[in-house]
């Protein structure tokens, strides 16, 4: 079995209102040295696969078909 | 066929919440609308008498709401469930020229399914557009003005003149229409050339304008698009919420006989009664 962490983030150039609003709120709280916030989403996925290469292929397909919208998102896959 | 024989499938799952007024709009226009849970179409956990077949309906409507709690992304879960279990039936339904309407969350689902914009195929394997977070970063609930930009391709707006402006409220957090950045101009031109752009957000003077007239920052002010055949249509604002004159935002000063949104329902029913 493998445990994977799939991080979904917005492509460069796509507006990130969640990130920019979070930055605003952080500055209001006094964290004035914060200069940028980007939002992302993390999925922790357990897979009953022994083969890492196959697991990675499956995770990529999961991203393309559900976890990310390839029009606006990039993703990164890490294994534990 | 007669309008009373037109059967409309109003598809719901957990989190859908606009099915009552959407089915009411079709019923008031004379059609027979039925609220159908996805499991009834899939024959899953249902009694035999509750099971339904998509092919028995003339129109499929995916109403607004927050299907599956907007988990992952608005519309993504229902789209995945439909794609995995009824892709062939849906593609056949669309291929036969039967109308499919997605309102708000329904539009998000049609985009996530890959049936909108539907430029190169009836249903793409992956989404080819996105309805992303509003530029304001929050849920926008406000009346909007929409210009009918369609020249006649879309079967849902034939009762509207080109350039006619209608009222319909928006209520969404994820409604910013986007195309892949590296192909944005090319794909937008294709949408224009194919007459797939249906509604654009405008201001009180009928001009394309920024926030709050365009509540989400959509590319080209797009509020609604259809597929390349014109029979699949999605829009973020809610035409069922301006079906009646008293639902118009300025109803205290000016109550028309009908609300502006009625034209969407009357257009598609007119098409179906003539075609089938």
JSON list of N, CA, C and O in Angstrom, two decimals, chain B residues 20-40:
[
{"chain": "B", "resi": 20, "resn": "UNK", "atom": "N", "xyz": [-37.63, 22.75, -7.18]},
{"chain": "B", "resi": 20, "resn": "UNK", "atom": "CA", "xyz": [-39.06, 23.06, -7.10]},
{"chain": "B", "resi": 20, "resn": "UNK", "atom": "C", "xyz": [-39.44, 24.18, -8.05]},
{"chain": "B", "resi": 20, "resn": "UNK", "atom": "O", "xyz": [-40.38, 24.04, -8.85]},
{"chain": "B", "resi": 21, "resn": "UNK", "atom": "N", "xyz": [-38.69, 25.30, -7.99]},
{"chain": "B", "resi": 21, "resn": "UNK", "atom": "CA", "xyz": [-39.07, 26.41, -8.87]},
{"chain": "B", "resi": 21, "resn": "UNK", "atom": "C", "xyz": [-38.75, 26.13, -10.33]},
{"chain": "B", "resi": 21, "resn": "UNK", "atom": "O", "xyz": [-39.42, 26.62, -11.23]},
{"chain": "B", "resi": 22, "resn": "UNK", "atom": "N", "xyz": [-37.74, 25.29, -10.58]},
{"chain": "B", "resi": 22, "resn": "UNK", "atom": "CA", "xyz": [-37.41, 24.96, -11.97]},
{"chain": "B", "resi": 22, "resn": "UNK", "atom": "C", "xyz": [-38.51, 24.08, -12.57]},
{"chain": "B", "resi": 22, "resn": "UNK", "atom": "O", "xyz": [-38.95, 24.30, -13.70]},
{"chain": "B", "resi": 23, "resn": "UNK", "atom": "N", "xyz": [-38.97, 23.09, -11.81]},
{"chain": "B", "resi": 23, "resn": "UNK", "atom": "CA", "xyz": [-40.04, 22.25, -12.34]},
{"chain": "B", "resi": 23, "resn": "UNK", "atom": "C", "xyz": [-41.33, 23.05, -12.44]},
{"chain": "B", "resi": 23, "resn": "UNK", "atom": "O", "xyz": [-42.11, 22.88, -13.39]},
{"chain": "B", "resi": 24, "resn": "UNK", "atom": "N", "xyz": [-41.53, 23.96, -11.50]},
{"chain": "B", "resi": 24, "resn": "UNK", "atom": "CA", "xyz": [-42.73, 24.82, -11.54]},
{"chain": "B", "resi": 24, "resn": "UNK", "atom": "C", "xyz": [-42.73, 25.68, -12.82]},
{"chain": "B", "resi": 24, "resn": "UNK", "atom": "O", "xyz": [-43.77, 25.86, -13.44]},
{"chain": "B", "resi": 25, "resn": "UNK", "atom": "N", "xyz": [-41.56, 26.17, -13.20]},
{"chain": "B", "resi": 25, "resn": "UNK", "atom": "CA", "xyz": [-41.47, 26.99, -14.43]},
{"chain": "B", "resi": 25, "resn": "UNK", "atom": "C", "xyz": [-41.90, 26.16, -15.64]},
{"chain": "B", "resi": 25, "resn": "UNK", "atom": "O", "xyz": [-42.70, 26.62, -16.47]},
{"chain": "B", "resi": 26, "resn": "UNK", "atom": "N", "xyz": [-41.40, 24.93, -15.74]},
{"chain": "B", "resi": 26, "resn": "UNK", "atom": "CA", "xyz": [-41.79, 24.09, -16.90]},
{"chain": "B", "resi": 26, "resn": "UNK", "atom": "C", "xyz": [-43.27, 23.75, -16.83]},
{"chain": "B", "resi": 26, "resn": "UNK", "atom": "O", "xyz": [-43.95, 23.71, -17.86]},
{"chain": "B", "resi": 27, "resn": "UNK", "atom": "N", "xyz": [-43.79, 23.49, -15.63]},
{"chain": "B", "resi": 27, "resn": "UNK", "atom": "CA", "xyz": [-45.21, 23.14, -15.50]},
{"chain": "B", "resi": 27, "resn": "UNK", "atom": "C", "xyz": [-46.09, 24.32, -15.88]},
{"chain": "B", "resi": 27, "resn": "UNK", "atom": "O", "xyz": [-47.09, 24.17, -16.58]},
{"chain": "B", "resi": 28, "resn": "UNK", "atom": "N", "xyz": [-45.70, 25.51, -15.44]},
{"chain": "B", "resi": 28, "resn": "UNK", "atom": "CA", "xyz": [-46.50, 26.70, -15.78]},
{"chain": "B", "resi": 28, "resn": "UNK", "atom": "C", "xyz": [-46.50, 26.94, -17.28]},
{"chain": "B", "resi": 28, "resn": "UNK", "atom": "O", "xyz": [-47.44, 27.53, -17.83]},
{"chain": "B", "resi": 29, "resn": "UNK", "atom": "N", "xyz": [-45.42, 26.50, -17.95]},
{"chain": "B", "resi": 29, "resn": "UNK", "atom": "CA", "xyz": [-45.37, 26.65, -19.41]},
{"chain": "B", "resi": 29, "resn": "UNK", "atom": "C", "xyz": [-46.05, 25.48, -20.11]},
{"chain": "B", "resi": 29, "resn": "UNK", "atom": "O", "xyz": [-46.00, 25.37, -21.33]},
{"chain": "B", "resi": 30, "resn": "UNK", "atom": "N", "xyz": [-46.65, 24.59, -19.33]},
{"chain": "B", "resi": 30, "resn": "UNK", "atom": "CA", "xyz": [-47.49, 23.55, -19.92]},
{"chain": "B", "resi": 30, "resn": "UNK", "atom": "C", "xyz": [-46.88, 22.17, -20.02]},
{"chain": "B", "resi": 30, "resn": "UNK", "atom": "O", "xyz": [-47.56, 21.20, -20.38]},
{"chain": "B", "resi": 31, "resn": "UNK", "atom": "N", "xyz": [-45.58, 22.03, -19.72]},
{"chain": "B", "resi": 31, "resn": "UNK", "atom": "CA", "xyz": [-44.93, 20.73, -19.88]},
{"chain": "B", "resi": 31, "resn": "UNK", "atom": "C", "xyz": [-45.13, 19.88, -18.62]},
{"chain": "B", "resi": 31, "resn": "UNK", "atom": "O", "xyz": [-45.61, 20.35, -17.60]},
{"chain": "B", "resi": 32, "resn": "UNK", "atom": "N", "xyz": [-44.76, 18.63, -18.74]},
{"chain": "B", "resi": 32, "resn": "UNK", "atom": "CA", "xyz": [-44.85, 17.72, -17.61]},
{"chain": "B", "resi": 32, "resn": "UNK", "atom": "C", "xyz": [-43.45, 17.53, -17.04]},
{"chain": "B", "resi": 32, "resn": "UNK", "atom": "O", "xyz": [-42.59, 16.93, -17.68]},
{"chain": "B", "resi": 33, "resn": "UNK", "atom": "N", "xyz": [-43.22, 18.12, -15.87]},
{"chain": "B", "resi": 33, "resn": "UNK", "atom": "CA", "xyz": [-41.87, 18.07, -15.29]},
{"chain": "B", "resi": 33, "resn": "UNK", "atom": "C", "xyz": [-41.85, 17.14, -14.09]},
{"chain": "B", "resi": 33, "resn": "UNK", "atom": "O", "xyz": [-42.78, 17.14, -13.29]},
{"chain": "B", "resi": 34, "resn": "UNK", "atom": "N", "xyz": [-40.81, 16.36, -14.00]},
{"chain": "B", "resi": 34, "resn": "UNK", "atom": "CA", "xyz": [-40.69, 15.42, -12.89]},
{"chain": "B", "resi": 34, "resn": "UNK", "atom": "C", "xyz": [-39.32, 15.59, -12.23]},
{"chain": "B", "resi": 34, "resn": "UNK", "atom": "O", "xyz": [-38.30, 15.66, -12.92]},
{"chain": "B", "resi": 35, "resn": "UNK", "atom": "N", "xyz": [-39.32, 15.65, -10.91]},
{"chain": "B", "resi": 35, "resn": "UNK", "atom": "CA", "xyz": [-38.05, 15.73, -10.18]},
{"chain": "B", "resi": 35, "resn": "UNK", "atom": "C", "xyz": [-37.54, 14.30, -9.99]},
{"chain": "B", "resi": 35, "resn": "UNK", "atom": "O", "xyz": [-38.23, 13.45, -9.43]},
{"chain": "B", "resi": 36, "resn": "UNK", "atom": "N", "xyz": [-36.35, 14.04, -10.53]},
{"chain": "B", "resi": 36, "resn": "UNK", "atom": "CA", "xyz": [-35.82, 12.68, -10.57]},
{"chain": "B", "resi": 36, "resn": "UNK", "atom": "C", "xyz": [-34.46, 12.66, -9.88]},
{"chain": "B", "resi": 36, "resn": "UNK", "atom": "O", "xyz": [-33.56, 13.44, -10.24]},
{"chain": "B", "resi": 37, "resn": "UNK", "atom": "N", "xyz": [-34.30, 11.78, -8.91]},
{"chain": "B", "resi": 37, "resn": "UNK", "atom": "CA", "xyz": [-32.99, 11.62, -8.25]},
{"chain": "B", "resi": 37, "resn": "UNK", "atom": "C", "xyz": [-32.07, 10.81, -9.16]},
{"chain": "B", "resi": 37, "resn": "UNK", "atom": "O", "xyz": [-32.52, 9.90, -9.87]},
{"chain": "B", "resi": 38, "resn": "UNK", "atom": "N", "xyz": [-30.80, 11.15, -9.12]},
{"chain": "B", "resi": 38, "resn": "UNK", "atom": "CA", "xyz": [-29.82, 10.43, -9.96]},
{"chain": "B", "resi": 38, "resn": "UNK", "atom": "C", "xyz": [-29.93, 8.91, -9.77]},
{"chain": "B", "resi": 38, "resn": "UNK", "atom": "O", "xyz": [-29.83, 8.15, -10.73]},
{"chain": "B", "resi": 39, "resn": "UNK", "atom": "N", "xyz": [-30.17, 8.48, -8.54]},
{"chain": "B", "resi": 39, "resn": "UNK", "atom": "CA", "xyz": [-30.27, 7.04, -8.28]},
{"chain": "B", "resi": 39, "resn": "UNK", "atom": "C", "xyz": [-31.45, 6.40, -9.01]},
{"chain": "B", "resi": 39, "resn": "UNK", "atom": "O", "xyz": [-31.40, 5.21, -9.32]},
{"chain": "B", "resi": 40, "resn": "UNK", "atom": "N", "xyz": [-32.48, 7.18, -9.28]},
{"chain": "B", "resi": 40, "resn": "UNK", "atom": "CA", "xyz": [-33.60, 6.63, -10.04]},
{"chain": "B", "resi": 40, "resn": "UNK", "atom": "C", "xyz": [-33.19, 6.35, -11.49]},
{"chain": "B", "resi": 40, "resn": "UNK", "atom": "O", "xyz": [-33.66, 5.40, -12.10]}
]
